[in-house]
mmCIF file of C-alpha atoms and ligand atoms in Angstrom:
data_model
loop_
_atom_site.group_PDB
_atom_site.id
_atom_site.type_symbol
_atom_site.label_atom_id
_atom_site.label_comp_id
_atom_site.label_asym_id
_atom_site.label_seq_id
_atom_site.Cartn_x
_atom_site.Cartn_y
_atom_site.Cartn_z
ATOM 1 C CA UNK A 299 -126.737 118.706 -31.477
ATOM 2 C CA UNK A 300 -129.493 120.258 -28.996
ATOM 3 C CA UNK A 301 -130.275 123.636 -30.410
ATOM 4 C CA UNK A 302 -129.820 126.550 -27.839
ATOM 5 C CA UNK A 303 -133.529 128.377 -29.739
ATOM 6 C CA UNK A 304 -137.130 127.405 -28.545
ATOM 7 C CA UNK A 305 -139.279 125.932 -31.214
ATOM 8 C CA UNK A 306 -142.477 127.630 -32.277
ATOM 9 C CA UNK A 307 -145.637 125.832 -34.302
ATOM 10 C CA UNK A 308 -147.792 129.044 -35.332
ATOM 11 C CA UNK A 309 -151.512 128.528 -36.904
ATOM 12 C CA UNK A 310 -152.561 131.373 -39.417
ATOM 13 C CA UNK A 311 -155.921 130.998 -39.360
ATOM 14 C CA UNK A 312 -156.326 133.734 -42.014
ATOM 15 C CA UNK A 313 -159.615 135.404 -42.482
ATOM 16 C CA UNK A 314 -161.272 132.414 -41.006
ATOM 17 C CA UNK A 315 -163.671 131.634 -38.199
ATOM 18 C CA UNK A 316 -165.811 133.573 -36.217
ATOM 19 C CA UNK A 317 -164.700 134.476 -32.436
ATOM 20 C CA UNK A 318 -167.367 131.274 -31.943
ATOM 21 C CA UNK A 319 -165.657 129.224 -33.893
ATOM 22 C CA UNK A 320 -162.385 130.423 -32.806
ATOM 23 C CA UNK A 321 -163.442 129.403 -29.224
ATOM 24 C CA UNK A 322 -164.473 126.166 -30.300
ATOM 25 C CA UNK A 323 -161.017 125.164 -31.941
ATOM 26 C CA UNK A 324 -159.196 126.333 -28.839
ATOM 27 C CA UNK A 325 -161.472 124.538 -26.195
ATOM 28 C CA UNK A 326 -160.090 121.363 -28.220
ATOM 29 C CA UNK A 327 -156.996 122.369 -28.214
ATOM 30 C CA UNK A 328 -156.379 123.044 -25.286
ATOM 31 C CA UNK A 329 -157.663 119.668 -24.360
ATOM 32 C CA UNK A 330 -154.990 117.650 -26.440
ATOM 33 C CA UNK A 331 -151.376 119.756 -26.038
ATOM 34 C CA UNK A 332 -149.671 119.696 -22.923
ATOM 35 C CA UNK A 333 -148.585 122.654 -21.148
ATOM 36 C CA UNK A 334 -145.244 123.734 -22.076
ATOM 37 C CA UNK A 335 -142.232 126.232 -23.925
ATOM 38 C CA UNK A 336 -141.585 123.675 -26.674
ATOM 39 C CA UNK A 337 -142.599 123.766 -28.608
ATOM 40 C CA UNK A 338 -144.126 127.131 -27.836
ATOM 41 C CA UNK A 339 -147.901 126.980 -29.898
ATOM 42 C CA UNK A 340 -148.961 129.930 -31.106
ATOM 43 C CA UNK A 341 -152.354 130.824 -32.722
ATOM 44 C CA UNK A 342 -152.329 133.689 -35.131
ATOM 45 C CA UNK A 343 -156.503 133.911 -35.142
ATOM 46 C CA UNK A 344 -158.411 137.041 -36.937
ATOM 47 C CA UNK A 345 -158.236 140.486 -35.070
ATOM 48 C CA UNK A 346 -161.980 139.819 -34.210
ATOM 49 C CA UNK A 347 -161.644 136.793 -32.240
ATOM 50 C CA UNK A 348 -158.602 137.629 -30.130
ATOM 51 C CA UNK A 349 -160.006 139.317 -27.394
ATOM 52 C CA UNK A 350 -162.596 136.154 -27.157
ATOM 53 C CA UNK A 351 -159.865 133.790 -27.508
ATOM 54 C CA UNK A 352 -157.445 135.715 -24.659
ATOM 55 C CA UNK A 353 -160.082 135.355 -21.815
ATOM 56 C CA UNK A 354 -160.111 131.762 -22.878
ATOM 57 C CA UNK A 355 -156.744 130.856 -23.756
ATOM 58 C CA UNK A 356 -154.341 128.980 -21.152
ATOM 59 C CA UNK A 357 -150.916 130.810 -21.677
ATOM 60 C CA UNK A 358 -148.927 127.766 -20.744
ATOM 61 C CA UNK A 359 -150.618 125.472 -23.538
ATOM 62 C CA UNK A 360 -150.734 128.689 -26.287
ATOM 63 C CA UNK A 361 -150.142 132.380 -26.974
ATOM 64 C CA UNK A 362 -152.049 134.207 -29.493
ATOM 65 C CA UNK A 363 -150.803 136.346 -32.272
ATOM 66 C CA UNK A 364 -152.306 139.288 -34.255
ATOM 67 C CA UNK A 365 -152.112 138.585 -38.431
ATOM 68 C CA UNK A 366 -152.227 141.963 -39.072
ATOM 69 C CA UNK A 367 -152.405 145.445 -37.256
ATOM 70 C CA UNK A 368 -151.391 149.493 -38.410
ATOM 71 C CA UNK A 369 -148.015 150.505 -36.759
ATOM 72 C CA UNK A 370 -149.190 153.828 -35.675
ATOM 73 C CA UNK A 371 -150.562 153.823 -31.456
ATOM 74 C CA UNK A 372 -153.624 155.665 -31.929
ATOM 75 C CA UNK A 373 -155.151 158.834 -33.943
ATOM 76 C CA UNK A 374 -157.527 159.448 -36.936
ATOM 77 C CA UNK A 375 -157.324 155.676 -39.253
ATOM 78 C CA UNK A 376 -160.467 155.388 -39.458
ATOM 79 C CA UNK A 377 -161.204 151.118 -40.094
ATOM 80 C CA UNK A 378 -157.449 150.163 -38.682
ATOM 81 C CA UNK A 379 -156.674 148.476 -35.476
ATOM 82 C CA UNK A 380 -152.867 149.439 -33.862
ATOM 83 C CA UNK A 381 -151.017 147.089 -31.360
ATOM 84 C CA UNK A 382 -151.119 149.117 -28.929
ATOM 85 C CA UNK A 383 -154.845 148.514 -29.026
ATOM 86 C CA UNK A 384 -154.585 144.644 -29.197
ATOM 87 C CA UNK A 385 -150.882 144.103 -26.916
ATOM 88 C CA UNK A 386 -152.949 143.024 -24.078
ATOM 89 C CA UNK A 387 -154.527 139.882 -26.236
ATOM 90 C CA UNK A 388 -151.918 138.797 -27.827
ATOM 91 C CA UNK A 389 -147.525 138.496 -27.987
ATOM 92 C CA UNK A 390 -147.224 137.691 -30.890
ATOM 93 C CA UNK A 391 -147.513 139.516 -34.468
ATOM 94 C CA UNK A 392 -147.436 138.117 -38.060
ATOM 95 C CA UNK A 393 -145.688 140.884 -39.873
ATOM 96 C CA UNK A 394 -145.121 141.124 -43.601
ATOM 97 C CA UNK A 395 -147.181 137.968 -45.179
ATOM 98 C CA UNK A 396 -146.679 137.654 -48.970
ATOM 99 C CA UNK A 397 -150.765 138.057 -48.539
ATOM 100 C CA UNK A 398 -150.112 141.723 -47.004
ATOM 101 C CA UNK A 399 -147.304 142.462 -49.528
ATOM 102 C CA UNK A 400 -148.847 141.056 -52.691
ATOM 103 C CA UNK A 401 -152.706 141.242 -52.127
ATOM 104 C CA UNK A 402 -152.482 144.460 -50.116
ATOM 105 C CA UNK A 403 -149.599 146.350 -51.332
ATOM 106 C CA UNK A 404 -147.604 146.584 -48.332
ATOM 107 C CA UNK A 405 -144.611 148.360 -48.563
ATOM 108 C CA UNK A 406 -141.059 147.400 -47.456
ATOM 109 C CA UNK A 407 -141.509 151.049 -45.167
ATOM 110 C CA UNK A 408 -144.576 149.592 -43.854
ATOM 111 C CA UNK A 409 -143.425 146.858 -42.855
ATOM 112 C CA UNK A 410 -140.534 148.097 -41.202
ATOM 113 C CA UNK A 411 -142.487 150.573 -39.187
ATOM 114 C CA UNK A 412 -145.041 147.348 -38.063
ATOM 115 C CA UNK A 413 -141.537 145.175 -36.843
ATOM 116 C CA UNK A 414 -140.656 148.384 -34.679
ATOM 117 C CA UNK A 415 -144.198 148.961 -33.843
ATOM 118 C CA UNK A 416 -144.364 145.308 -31.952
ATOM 119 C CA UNK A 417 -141.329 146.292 -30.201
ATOM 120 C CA UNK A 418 -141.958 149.049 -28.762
ATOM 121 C CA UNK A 419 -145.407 147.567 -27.709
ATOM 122 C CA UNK A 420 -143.708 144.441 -25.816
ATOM 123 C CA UNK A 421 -144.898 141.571 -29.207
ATOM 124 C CA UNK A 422 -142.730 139.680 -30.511
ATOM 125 C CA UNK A 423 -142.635 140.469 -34.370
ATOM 126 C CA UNK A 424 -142.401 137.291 -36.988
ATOM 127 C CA UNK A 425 -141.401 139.025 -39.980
ATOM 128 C CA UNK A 426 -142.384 136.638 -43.108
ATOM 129 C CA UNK A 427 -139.732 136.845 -46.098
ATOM 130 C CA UNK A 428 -139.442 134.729 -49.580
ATOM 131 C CA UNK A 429 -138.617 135.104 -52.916
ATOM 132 C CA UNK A 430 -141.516 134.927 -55.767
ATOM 133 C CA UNK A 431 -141.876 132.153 -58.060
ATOM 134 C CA UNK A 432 -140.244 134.681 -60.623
ATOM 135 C CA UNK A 433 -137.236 135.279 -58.460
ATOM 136 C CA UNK A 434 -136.379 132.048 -57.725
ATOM 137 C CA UNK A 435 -136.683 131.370 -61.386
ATOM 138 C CA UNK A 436 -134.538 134.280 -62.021
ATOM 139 C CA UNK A 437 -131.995 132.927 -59.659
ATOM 140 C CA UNK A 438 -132.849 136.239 -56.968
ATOM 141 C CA UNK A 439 -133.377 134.147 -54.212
ATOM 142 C CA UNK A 440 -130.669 135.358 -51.898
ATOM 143 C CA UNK A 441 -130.998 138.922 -53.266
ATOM 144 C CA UNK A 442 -134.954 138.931 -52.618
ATOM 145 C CA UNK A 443 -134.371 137.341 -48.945
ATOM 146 C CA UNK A 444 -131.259 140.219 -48.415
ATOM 147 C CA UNK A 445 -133.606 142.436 -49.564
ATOM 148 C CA UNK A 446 -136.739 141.947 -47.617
ATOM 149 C CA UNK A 447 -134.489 141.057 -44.510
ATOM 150 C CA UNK A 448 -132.671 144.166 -44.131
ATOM 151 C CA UNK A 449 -135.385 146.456 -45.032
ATOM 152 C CA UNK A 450 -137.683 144.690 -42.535
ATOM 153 C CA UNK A 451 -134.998 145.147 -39.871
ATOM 154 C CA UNK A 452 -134.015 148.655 -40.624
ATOM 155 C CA UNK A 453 -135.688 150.200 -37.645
ATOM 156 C CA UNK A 454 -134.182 146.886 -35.157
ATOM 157 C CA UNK A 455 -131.468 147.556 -33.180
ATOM 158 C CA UNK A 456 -128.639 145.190 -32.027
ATOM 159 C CA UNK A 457 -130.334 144.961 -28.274
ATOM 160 C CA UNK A 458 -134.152 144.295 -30.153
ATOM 161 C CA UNK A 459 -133.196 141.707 -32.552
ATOM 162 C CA UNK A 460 -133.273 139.250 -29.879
ATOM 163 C CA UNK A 461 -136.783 140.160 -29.674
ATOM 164 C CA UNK A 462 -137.889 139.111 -33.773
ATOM 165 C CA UNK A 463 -138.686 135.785 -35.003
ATOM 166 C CA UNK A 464 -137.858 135.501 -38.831
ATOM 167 C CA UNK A 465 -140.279 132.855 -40.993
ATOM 168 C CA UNK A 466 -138.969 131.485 -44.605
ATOM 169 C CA UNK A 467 -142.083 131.487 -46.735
ATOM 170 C CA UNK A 468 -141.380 131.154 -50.359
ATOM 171 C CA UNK A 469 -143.947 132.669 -52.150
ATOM 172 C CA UNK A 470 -144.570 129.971 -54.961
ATOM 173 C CA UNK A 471 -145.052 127.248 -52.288
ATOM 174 C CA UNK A 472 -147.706 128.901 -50.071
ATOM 175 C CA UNK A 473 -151.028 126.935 -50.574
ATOM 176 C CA UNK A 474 -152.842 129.883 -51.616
ATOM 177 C CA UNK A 475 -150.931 130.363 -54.126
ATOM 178 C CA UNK A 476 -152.337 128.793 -57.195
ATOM 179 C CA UNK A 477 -149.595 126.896 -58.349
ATOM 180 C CA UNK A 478 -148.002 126.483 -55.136
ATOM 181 C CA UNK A 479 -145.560 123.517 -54.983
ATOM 182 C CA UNK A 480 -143.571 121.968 -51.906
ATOM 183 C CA UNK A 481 -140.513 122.977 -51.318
ATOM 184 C CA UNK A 482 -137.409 120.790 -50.946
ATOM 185 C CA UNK A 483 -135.790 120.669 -47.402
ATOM 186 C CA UNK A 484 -132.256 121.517 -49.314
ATOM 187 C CA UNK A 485 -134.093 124.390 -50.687
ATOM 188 C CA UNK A 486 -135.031 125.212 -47.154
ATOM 189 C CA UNK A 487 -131.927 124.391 -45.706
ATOM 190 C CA UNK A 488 -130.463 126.779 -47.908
ATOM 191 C CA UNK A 489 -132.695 129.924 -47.417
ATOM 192 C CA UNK A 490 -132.263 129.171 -43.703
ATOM 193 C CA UNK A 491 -128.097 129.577 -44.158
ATOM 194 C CA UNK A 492 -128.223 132.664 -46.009
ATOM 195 C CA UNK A 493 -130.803 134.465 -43.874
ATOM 196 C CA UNK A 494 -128.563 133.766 -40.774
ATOM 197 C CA UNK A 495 -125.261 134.824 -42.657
ATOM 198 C CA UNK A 496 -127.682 138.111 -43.658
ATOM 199 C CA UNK A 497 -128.327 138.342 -40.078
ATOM 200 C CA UNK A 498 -124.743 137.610 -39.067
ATOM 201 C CA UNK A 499 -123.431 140.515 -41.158
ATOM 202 C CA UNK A 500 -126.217 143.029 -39.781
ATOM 203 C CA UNK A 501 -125.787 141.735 -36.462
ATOM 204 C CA UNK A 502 -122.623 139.471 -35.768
ATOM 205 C CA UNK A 503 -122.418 135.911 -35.588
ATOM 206 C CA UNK A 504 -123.656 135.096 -32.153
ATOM 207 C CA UNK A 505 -126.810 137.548 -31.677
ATOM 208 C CA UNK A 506 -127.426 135.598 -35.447
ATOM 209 C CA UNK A 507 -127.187 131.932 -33.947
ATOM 210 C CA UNK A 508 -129.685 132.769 -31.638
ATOM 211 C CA UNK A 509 -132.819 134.307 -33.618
ATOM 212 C CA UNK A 510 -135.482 131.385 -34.509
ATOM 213 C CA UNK A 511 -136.149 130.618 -37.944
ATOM 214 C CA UNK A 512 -139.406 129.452 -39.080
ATOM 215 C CA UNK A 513 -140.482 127.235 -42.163
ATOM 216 C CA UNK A 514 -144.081 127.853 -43.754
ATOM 217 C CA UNK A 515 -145.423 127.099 -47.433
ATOM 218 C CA UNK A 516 -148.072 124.015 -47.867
ATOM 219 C CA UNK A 517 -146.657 122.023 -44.455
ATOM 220 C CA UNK A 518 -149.272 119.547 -43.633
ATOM 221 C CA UNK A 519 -149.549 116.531 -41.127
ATOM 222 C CA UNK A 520 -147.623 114.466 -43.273
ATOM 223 C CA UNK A 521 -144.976 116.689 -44.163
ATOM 224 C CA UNK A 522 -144.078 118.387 -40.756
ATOM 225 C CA UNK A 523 -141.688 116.016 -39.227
ATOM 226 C CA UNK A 524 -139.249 116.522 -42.641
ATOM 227 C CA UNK A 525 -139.056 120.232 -42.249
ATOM 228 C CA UNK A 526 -138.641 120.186 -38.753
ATOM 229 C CA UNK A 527 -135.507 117.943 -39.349
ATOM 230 C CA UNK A 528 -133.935 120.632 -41.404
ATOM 231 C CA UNK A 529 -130.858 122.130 -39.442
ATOM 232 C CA UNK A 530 -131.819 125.609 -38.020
ATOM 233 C CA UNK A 531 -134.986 125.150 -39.072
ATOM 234 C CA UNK A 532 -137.034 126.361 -35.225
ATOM 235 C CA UNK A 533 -140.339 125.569 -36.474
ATOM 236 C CA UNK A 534 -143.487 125.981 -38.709
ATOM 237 C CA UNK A 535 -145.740 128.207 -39.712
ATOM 238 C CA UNK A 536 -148.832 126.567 -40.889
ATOM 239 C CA UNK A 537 -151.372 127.931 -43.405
ATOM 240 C CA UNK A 538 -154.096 125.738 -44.520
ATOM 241 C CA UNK A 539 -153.465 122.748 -42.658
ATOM 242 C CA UNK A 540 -154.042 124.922 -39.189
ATOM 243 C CA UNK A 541 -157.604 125.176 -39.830
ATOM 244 C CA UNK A 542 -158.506 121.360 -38.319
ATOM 245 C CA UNK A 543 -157.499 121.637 -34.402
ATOM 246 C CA UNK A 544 -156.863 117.994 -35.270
ATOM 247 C CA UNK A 545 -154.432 118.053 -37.926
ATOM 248 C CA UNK A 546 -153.214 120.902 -36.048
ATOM 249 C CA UNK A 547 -152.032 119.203 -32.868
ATOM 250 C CA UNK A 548 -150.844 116.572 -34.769
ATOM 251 C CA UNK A 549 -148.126 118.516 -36.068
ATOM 252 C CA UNK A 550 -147.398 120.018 -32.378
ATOM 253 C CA UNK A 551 -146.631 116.792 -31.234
ATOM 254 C CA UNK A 552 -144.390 115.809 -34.056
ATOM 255 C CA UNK A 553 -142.641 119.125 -33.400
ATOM 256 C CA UNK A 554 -142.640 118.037 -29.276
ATOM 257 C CA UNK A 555 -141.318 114.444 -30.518
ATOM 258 C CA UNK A 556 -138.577 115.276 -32.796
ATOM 259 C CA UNK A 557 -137.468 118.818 -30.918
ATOM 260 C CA UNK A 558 -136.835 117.052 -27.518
ATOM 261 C CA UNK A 559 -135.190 114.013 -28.998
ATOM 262 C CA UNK A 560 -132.573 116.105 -30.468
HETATM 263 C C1 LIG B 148 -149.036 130.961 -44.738
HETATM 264 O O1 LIG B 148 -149.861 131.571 -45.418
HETATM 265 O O2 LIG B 148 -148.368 131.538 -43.874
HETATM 266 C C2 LIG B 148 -148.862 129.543 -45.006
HETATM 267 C C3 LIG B 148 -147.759 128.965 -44.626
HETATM 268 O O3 LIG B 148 -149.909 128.941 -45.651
HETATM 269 P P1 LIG B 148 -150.010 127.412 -46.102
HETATM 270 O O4 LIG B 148 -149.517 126.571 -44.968
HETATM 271 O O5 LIG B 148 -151.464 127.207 -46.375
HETATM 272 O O6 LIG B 148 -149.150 127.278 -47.308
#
């Protein structure tokens, strides 16, 4: 069955390349992926390099994301960048990484306030969730995903949520992680059903069926066309394996290839 949701293929770059760099990549890029909605390619490059990248970029090939930004507008944060000052580059914004929540202590508050700060700036949040290795062992899955799912929603109202894109990222398989393993499309399959019966209960059923879920943890060249054939799966986010333009586009056009055959 055709699914009624676009499907995304996000880079995050992380803290690498320099706006040069970050030019270079795109110029190729741009060069190899058609123009086109679907899947829609998104590149979530380092705060530095976006304006660069936006008088560059083609919008009908790619959009460009922000990986991180403060959800205040303006005022005295001295070192932090807010959306407001980066909505014209980009419409798109990672929010709530396991690298922001772990590494940099980001709260579930914070978080919250960055998913309504996107909104109300016209970006399109993608609010990461996943249990930790020690959940999942504990058998907290569901309760982490609840968890991190309604707090990261608190501030979204019915008429908004139309306007989030939710990524699965289990902690314990993200390549950074140092004993990051793959995870199992069933496992996938499964996070994917009780984030939309999470969102169906917050929501209702049909504003549910129609938010995008995203995969991302270790997804390489190789391994892209498996999780894309998980049901309700709407894409990848891609770590590691974003960081050759190559391998990269690759992966877009086994998203374009088995999205449109469906
Ligand atoms: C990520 O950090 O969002 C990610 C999915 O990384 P990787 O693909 O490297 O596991």
């Amino acid at each position: 069955m055709t699914s009624p949701r676009k499907t995304y293929i996000i880079a995050n770059w992380k803290m690498n390349f320099t706006p040069g760099e970050a030019s270079l990549y795109l110029n190729r890029l741009q060069k190899r992926i058609p123009a086109g909605r679907n899947p829609q390619v998104v590149l979530a490059a380092p705060t530095v390099a976006l304006q660069t990248l936006s008088l560059q970029i083609d919008r009908r090939q790619c959009k460009l994301a922000a990986q991180n930004f403060y959800w205040r507008d303006y005022g005295a944060f001295t070192g932090e960048t807010s959306i407001s000052q980066i909505r014209s580059f980009v419409d798109y914004a990672l929010v709530g990484h396991s690298e922001r929540r772990y590494i940099f202590n980001e709260s579930q508050e914070d978080i919250a306030q960055k998913v309504a700060a996107a909104i109300r700036n016209g970006v399109t949040p993608v609010l990461c969730i996943g249990e930790t290795a020690l959940e999942r062992k504990d058998g907290e899955t569901a309760a982490a995903i609840y968890n991190q799912l309604t707090s990261g929603l608190h501030e979204v109202s019915k008429e908004d949520i139309s306007k989030v894109i939710i990524a699965y990222e289990p902690v314990w398989a993200i390549s950074s992680n140092k004993n990051a393993k793959p995870a199992k499309p069933a496992d996938i399959e499964k996070a994917q059903m009780i984030i939309r019966q999470d969102l169906a209960h917050l929501y209702g059923k049909d504003i549910a069926e129609a938010v995008p879920i995203l995969y991302g943890g270790s997804v390489n060249a190789d391994t892209a066309a498996g999780y894309l054939e998980i049901e309700g799966i709407d894409g990848l986010l891609i770590g590691g394996a974003s960081l050759i333009a190559d391998t990269f586009c690759a992966i877009v056009e086994t998203a374009k290839r088995i999205k449109n055959e469906r």
